[in-house]
mmCIF file of C-alpha atoms in Angstrom:
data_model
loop_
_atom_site.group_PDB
_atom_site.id
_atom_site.type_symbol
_atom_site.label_atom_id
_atom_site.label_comp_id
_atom_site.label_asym_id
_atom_site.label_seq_id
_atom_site.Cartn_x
_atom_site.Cartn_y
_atom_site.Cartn_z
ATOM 1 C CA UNK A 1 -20.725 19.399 1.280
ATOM 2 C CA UNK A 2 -17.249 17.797 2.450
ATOM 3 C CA UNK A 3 -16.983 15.140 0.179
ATOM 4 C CA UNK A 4 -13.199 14.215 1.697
ATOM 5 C CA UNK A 5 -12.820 14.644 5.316
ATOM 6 C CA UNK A 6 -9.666 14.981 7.759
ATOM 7 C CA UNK A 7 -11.283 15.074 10.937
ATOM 8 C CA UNK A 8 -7.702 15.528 13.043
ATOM 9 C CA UNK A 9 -6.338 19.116 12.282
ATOM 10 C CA UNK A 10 -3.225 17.806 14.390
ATOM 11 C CA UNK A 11 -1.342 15.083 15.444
ATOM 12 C CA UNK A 12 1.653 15.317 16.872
ATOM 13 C CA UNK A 13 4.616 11.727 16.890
ATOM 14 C CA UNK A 14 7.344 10.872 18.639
ATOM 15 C CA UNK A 15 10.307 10.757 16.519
ATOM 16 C CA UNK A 16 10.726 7.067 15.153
ATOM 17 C CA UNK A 17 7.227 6.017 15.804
ATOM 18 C CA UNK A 18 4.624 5.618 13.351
ATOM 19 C CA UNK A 19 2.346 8.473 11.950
ATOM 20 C CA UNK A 20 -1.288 7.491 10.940
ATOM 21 C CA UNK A 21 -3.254 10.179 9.374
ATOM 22 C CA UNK A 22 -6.211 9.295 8.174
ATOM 23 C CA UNK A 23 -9.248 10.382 5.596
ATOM 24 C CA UNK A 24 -12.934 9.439 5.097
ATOM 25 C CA UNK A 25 -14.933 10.315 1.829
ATOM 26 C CA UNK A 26 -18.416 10.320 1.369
ATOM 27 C CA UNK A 27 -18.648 9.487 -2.591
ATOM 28 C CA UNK A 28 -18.548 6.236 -3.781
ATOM 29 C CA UNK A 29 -17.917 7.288 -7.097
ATOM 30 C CA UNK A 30 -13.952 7.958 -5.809
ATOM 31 C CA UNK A 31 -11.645 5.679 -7.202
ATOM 32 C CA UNK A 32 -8.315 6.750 -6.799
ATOM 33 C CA UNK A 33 -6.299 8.774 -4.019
ATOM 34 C CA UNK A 34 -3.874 10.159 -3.173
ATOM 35 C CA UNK A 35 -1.647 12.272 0.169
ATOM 36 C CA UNK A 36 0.138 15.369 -0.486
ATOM 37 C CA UNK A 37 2.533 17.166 1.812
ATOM 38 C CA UNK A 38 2.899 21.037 1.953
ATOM 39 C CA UNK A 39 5.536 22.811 3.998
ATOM 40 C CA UNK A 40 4.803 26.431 4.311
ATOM 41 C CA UNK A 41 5.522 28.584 1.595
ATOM 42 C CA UNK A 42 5.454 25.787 -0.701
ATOM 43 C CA UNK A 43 2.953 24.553 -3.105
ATOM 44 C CA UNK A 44 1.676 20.654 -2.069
ATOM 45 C CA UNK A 45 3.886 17.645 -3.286
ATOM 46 C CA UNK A 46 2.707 14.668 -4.169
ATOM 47 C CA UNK A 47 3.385 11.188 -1.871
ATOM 48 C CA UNK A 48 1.472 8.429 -2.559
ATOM 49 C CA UNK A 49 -1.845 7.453 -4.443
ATOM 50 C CA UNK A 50 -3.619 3.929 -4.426
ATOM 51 C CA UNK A 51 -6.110 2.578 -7.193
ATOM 52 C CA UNK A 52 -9.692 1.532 -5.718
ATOM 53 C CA UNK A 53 -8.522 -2.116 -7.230
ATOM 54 C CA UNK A 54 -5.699 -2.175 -4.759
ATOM 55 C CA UNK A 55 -6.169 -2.335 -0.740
ATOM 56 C CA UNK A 56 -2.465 -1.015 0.221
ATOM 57 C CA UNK A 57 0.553 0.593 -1.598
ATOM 58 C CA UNK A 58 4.140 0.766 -0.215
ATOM 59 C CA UNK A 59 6.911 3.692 -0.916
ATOM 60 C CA UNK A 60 9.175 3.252 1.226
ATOM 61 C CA UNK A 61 8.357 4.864 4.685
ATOM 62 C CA UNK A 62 4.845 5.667 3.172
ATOM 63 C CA UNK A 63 1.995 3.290 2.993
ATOM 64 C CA UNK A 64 -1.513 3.793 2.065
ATOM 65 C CA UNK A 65 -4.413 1.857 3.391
ATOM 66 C CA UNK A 66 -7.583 1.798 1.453
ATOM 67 C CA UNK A 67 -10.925 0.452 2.961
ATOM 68 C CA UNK A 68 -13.324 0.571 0.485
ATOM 69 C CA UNK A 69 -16.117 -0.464 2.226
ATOM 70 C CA UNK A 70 -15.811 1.869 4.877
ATOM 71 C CA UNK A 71 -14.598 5.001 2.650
ATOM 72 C CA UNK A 72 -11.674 5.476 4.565
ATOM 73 C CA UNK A 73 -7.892 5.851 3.744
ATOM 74 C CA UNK A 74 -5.018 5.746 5.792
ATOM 75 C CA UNK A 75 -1.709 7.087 5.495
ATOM 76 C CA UNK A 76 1.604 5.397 7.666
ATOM 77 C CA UNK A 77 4.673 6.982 8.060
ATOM 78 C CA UNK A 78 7.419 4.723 9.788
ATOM 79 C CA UNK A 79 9.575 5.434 11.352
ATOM 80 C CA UNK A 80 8.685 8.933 11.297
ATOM 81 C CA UNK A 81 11.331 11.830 10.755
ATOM 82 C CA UNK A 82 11.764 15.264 11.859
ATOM 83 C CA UNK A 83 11.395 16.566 8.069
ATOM 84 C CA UNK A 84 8.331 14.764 7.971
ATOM 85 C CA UNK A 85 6.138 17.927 10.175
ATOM 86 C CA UNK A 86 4.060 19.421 7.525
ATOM 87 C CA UNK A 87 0.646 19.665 6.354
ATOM 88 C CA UNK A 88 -0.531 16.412 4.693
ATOM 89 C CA UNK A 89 -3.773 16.493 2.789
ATOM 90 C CA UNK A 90 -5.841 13.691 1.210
ATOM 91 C CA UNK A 91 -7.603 13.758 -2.195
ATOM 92 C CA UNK A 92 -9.881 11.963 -4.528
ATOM 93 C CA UNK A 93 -11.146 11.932 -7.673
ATOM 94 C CA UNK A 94 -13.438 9.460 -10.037
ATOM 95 C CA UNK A 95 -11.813 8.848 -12.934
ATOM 96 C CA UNK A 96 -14.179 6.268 -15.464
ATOM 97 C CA UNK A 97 -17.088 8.625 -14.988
ATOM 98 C CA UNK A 98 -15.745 11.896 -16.763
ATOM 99 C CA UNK A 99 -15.787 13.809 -13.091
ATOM 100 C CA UNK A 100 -11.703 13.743 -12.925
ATOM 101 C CA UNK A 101 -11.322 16.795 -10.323
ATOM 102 C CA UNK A 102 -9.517 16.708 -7.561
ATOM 103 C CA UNK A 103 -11.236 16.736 -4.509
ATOM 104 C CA UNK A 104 -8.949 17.768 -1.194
ATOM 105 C CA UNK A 105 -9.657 17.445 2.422
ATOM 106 C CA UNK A 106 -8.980 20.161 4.715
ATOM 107 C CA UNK A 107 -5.686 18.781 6.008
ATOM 108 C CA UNK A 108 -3.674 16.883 9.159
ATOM 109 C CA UNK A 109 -0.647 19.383 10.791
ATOM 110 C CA UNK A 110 1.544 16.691 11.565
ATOM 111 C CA UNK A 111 4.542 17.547 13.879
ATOM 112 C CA UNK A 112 7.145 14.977 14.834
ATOM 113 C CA UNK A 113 8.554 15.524 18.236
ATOM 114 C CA UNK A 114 12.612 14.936 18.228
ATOM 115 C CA UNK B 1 10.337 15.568 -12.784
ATOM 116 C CA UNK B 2 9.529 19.654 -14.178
ATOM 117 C CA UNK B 3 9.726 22.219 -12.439
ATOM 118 C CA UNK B 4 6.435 24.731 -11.978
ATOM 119 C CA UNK B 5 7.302 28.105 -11.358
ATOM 120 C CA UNK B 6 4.386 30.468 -10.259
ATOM 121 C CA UNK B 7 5.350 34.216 -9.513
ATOM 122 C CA UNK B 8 4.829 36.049 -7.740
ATOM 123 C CA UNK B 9 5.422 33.968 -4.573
ATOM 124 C CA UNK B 10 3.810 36.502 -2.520
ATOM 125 C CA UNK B 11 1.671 40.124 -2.754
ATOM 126 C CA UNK B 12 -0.107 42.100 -0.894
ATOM 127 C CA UNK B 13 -3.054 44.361 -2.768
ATOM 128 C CA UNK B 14 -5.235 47.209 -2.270
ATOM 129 C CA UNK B 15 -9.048 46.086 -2.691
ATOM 130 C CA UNK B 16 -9.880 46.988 -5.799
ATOM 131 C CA UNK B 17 -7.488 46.561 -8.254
ATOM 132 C CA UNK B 18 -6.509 43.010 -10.159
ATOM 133 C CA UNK B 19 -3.521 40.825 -10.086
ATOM 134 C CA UNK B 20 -2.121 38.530 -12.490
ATOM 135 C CA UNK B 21 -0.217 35.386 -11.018
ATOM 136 C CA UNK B 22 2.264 33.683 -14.250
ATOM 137 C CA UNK B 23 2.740 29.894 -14.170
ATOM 138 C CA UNK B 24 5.295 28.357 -16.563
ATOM 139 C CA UNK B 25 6.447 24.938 -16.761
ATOM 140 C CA UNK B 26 9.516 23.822 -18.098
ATOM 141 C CA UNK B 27 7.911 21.415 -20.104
ATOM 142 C CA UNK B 28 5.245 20.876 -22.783
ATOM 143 C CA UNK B 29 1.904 19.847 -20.531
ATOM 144 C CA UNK B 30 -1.888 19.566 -21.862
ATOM 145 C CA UNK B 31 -3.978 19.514 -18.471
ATOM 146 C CA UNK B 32 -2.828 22.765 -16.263
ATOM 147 C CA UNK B 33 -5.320 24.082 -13.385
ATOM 148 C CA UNK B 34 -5.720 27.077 -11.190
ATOM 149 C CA UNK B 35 -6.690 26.257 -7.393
ATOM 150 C CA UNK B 36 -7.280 28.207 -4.258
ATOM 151 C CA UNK B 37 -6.637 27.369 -0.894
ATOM 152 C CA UNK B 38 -8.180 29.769 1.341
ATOM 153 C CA UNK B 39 -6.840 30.091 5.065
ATOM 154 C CA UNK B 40 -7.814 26.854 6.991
ATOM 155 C CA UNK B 41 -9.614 25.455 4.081
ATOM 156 C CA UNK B 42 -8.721 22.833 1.673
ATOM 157 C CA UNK B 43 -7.519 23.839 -1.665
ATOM 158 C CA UNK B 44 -10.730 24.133 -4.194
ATOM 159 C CA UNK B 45 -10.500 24.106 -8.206
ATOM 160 C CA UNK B 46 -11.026 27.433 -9.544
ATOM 161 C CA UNK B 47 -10.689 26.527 -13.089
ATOM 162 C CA UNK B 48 -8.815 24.229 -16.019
ATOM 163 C CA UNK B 49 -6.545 26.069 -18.085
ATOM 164 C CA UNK B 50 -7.773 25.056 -21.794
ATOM 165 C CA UNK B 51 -4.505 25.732 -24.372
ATOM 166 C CA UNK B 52 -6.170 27.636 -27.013
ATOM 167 C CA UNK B 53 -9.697 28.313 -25.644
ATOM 168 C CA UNK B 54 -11.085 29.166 -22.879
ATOM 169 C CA UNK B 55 -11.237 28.265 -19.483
ATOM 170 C CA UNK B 56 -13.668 25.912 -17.998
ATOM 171 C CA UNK B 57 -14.808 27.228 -14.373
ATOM 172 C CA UNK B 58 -15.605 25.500 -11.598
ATOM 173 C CA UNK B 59 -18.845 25.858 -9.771
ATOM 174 C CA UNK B 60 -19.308 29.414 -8.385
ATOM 175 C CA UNK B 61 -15.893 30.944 -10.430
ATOM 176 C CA UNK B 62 -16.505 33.340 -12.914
ATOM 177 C CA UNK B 63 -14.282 34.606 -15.889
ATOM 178 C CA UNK B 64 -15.063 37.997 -15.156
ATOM 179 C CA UNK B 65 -13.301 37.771 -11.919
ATOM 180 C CA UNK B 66 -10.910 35.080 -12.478
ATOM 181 C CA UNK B 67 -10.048 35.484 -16.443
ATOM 182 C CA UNK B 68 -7.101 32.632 -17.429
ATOM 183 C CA UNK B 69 -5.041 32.710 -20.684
ATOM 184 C CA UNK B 70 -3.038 29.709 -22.079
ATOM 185 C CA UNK B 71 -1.721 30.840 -24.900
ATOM 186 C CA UNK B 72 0.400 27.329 -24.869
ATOM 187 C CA UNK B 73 1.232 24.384 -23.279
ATOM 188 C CA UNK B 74 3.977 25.436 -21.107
ATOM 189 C CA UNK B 75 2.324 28.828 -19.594
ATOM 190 C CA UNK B 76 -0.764 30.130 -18.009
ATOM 191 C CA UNK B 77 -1.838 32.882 -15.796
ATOM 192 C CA UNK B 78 -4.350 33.451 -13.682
ATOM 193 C CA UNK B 79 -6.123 37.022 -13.153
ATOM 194 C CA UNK B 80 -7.717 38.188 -10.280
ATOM 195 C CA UNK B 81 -9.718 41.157 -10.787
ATOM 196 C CA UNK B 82 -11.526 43.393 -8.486
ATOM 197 C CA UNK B 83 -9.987 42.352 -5.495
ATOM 198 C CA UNK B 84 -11.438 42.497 -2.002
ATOM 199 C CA UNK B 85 -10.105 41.172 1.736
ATOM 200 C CA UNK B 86 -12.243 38.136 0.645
ATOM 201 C CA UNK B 87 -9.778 37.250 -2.125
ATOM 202 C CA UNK B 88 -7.050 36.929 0.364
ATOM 203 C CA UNK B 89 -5.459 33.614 -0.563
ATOM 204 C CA UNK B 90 -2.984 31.211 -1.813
ATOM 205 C CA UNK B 91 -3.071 30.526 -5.359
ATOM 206 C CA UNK B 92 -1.995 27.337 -6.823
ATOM 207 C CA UNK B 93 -0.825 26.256 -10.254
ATOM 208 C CA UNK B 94 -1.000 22.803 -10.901
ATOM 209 C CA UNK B 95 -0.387 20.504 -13.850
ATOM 210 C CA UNK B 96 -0.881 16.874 -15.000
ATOM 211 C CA UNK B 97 1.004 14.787 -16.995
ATOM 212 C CA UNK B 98 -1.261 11.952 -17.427
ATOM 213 C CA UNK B 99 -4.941 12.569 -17.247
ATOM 214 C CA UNK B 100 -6.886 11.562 -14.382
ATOM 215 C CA UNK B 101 -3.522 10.629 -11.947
ATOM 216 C CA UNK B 102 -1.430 12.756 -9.861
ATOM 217 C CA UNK B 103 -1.547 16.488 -10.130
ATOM 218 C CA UNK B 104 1.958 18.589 -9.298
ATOM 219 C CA UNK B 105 1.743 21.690 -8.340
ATOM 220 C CA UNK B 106 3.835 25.487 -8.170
ATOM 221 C CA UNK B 107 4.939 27.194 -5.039
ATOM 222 C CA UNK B 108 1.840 28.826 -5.097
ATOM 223 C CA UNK B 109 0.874 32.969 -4.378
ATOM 224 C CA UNK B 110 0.116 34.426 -1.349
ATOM 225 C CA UNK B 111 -1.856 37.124 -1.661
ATOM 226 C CA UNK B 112 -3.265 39.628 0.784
ATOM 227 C CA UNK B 113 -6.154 42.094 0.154
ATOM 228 C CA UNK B 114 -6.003 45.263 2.413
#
């Protein structure tokens, strides 16, 4: 059972424009998230998380959308950068209920176009 | 930030025999995990490295194919035993600072089975 989903494998962006990669998750119990980007041959590295209290956080080109109510997060890259193709994976975990694992979707290949 | 050094980055094996993958980071950590990320697939919790006891698996990981040591709380490896083509993998070290929030990961191990 995919709790965390990725439904686009790829997505390809102009260079400049904005990237949106997004995640659903099926357990409600989730209540905080967060992207990771892995080049190849590298192990993931950690972007951005957001707190189920919150509905967006900022880091400079990187926001994160959170829509509780639908289960869905959202991930915005602007503008977007060559460096920026890799493969970016969304996770979840519930932390007040003991069950702190990480749980990872299967991933977005993003590839900026120059 | 520390740095996470897993080796070795990369191996290939005959089926059969085991292979030990070292993690050490350069600083004192208590929560330190194994993952695997299996080719298209989404990287899955094999176990959490426990400094001075043992390992607490995952759902459908074994110690007797996956045995961990931590003997403290800057190094841990990861054993896998009895390989077969199905073990063909990446292998990821990952550690947390603070419990519950982001987890940082090695380089990871990429190992082939033949």
């Amino acid at each position: 059972d995919q709790q965390v989903k990725q439904n686009s494998p790829s997505l390809s962006v102009q260079e400049g424009r904005i990237s949106i990669l997004n995640c659903d998750y099926t357990n409600s119990m989730f209540d905080y998230f967060l992207w990771y980007k892995k080049y190849p041959a590298e192990g993931p590295t950690f972007l951005i998380s957001i707190s189920s209290i919150k509905d967006k956080n900022e880091d400079g080109r990187f926001t994160v959308f959170l829509n509780k109510s639908a289960k869905h997060l959202s991930l915005h890259i602007v503008p977007s950068q060559p460096g920026d193709s890799a493969v970016y994976f969304c996770a979840a975990r519930s932390v007040p209920f003991g069950n702190e694992k990480l749980t990872f979707g299967t991933g977005t290949r993003l590839t900026i176009i120059p | 930030s520390a740095v996470i050094s897993q080796k070795p980055s990369r191996d290939i094996c005959q089926r059969g025999t085991s292979l030990t993958i070292q993690c050490q980071v350069d600083s004192q950590v208590t929560m330190m995990f194994w993952y695997r990320q299996q080719p298209g697939q989404s990287l899955t919790l094999i176990a959490t490295a426990n400094q001075g006891s043992e390992a607490t698996y995952e759902s459908g990981f074994v110690i007797d194919k996956f045995p961990i040591s931590r003997p403290n709380l800057t190094f841990s490896t990861l054993t896998v035993s009895n390989m077969s083509p199905e073990d063909s993998s990446i292998y990821l070290c990952s550690v947390e600072w603070t419990k519950g929030t982001e987890a940082f990961f090695g380089q990871g191990t990429r190992l082939t089975v033949v």
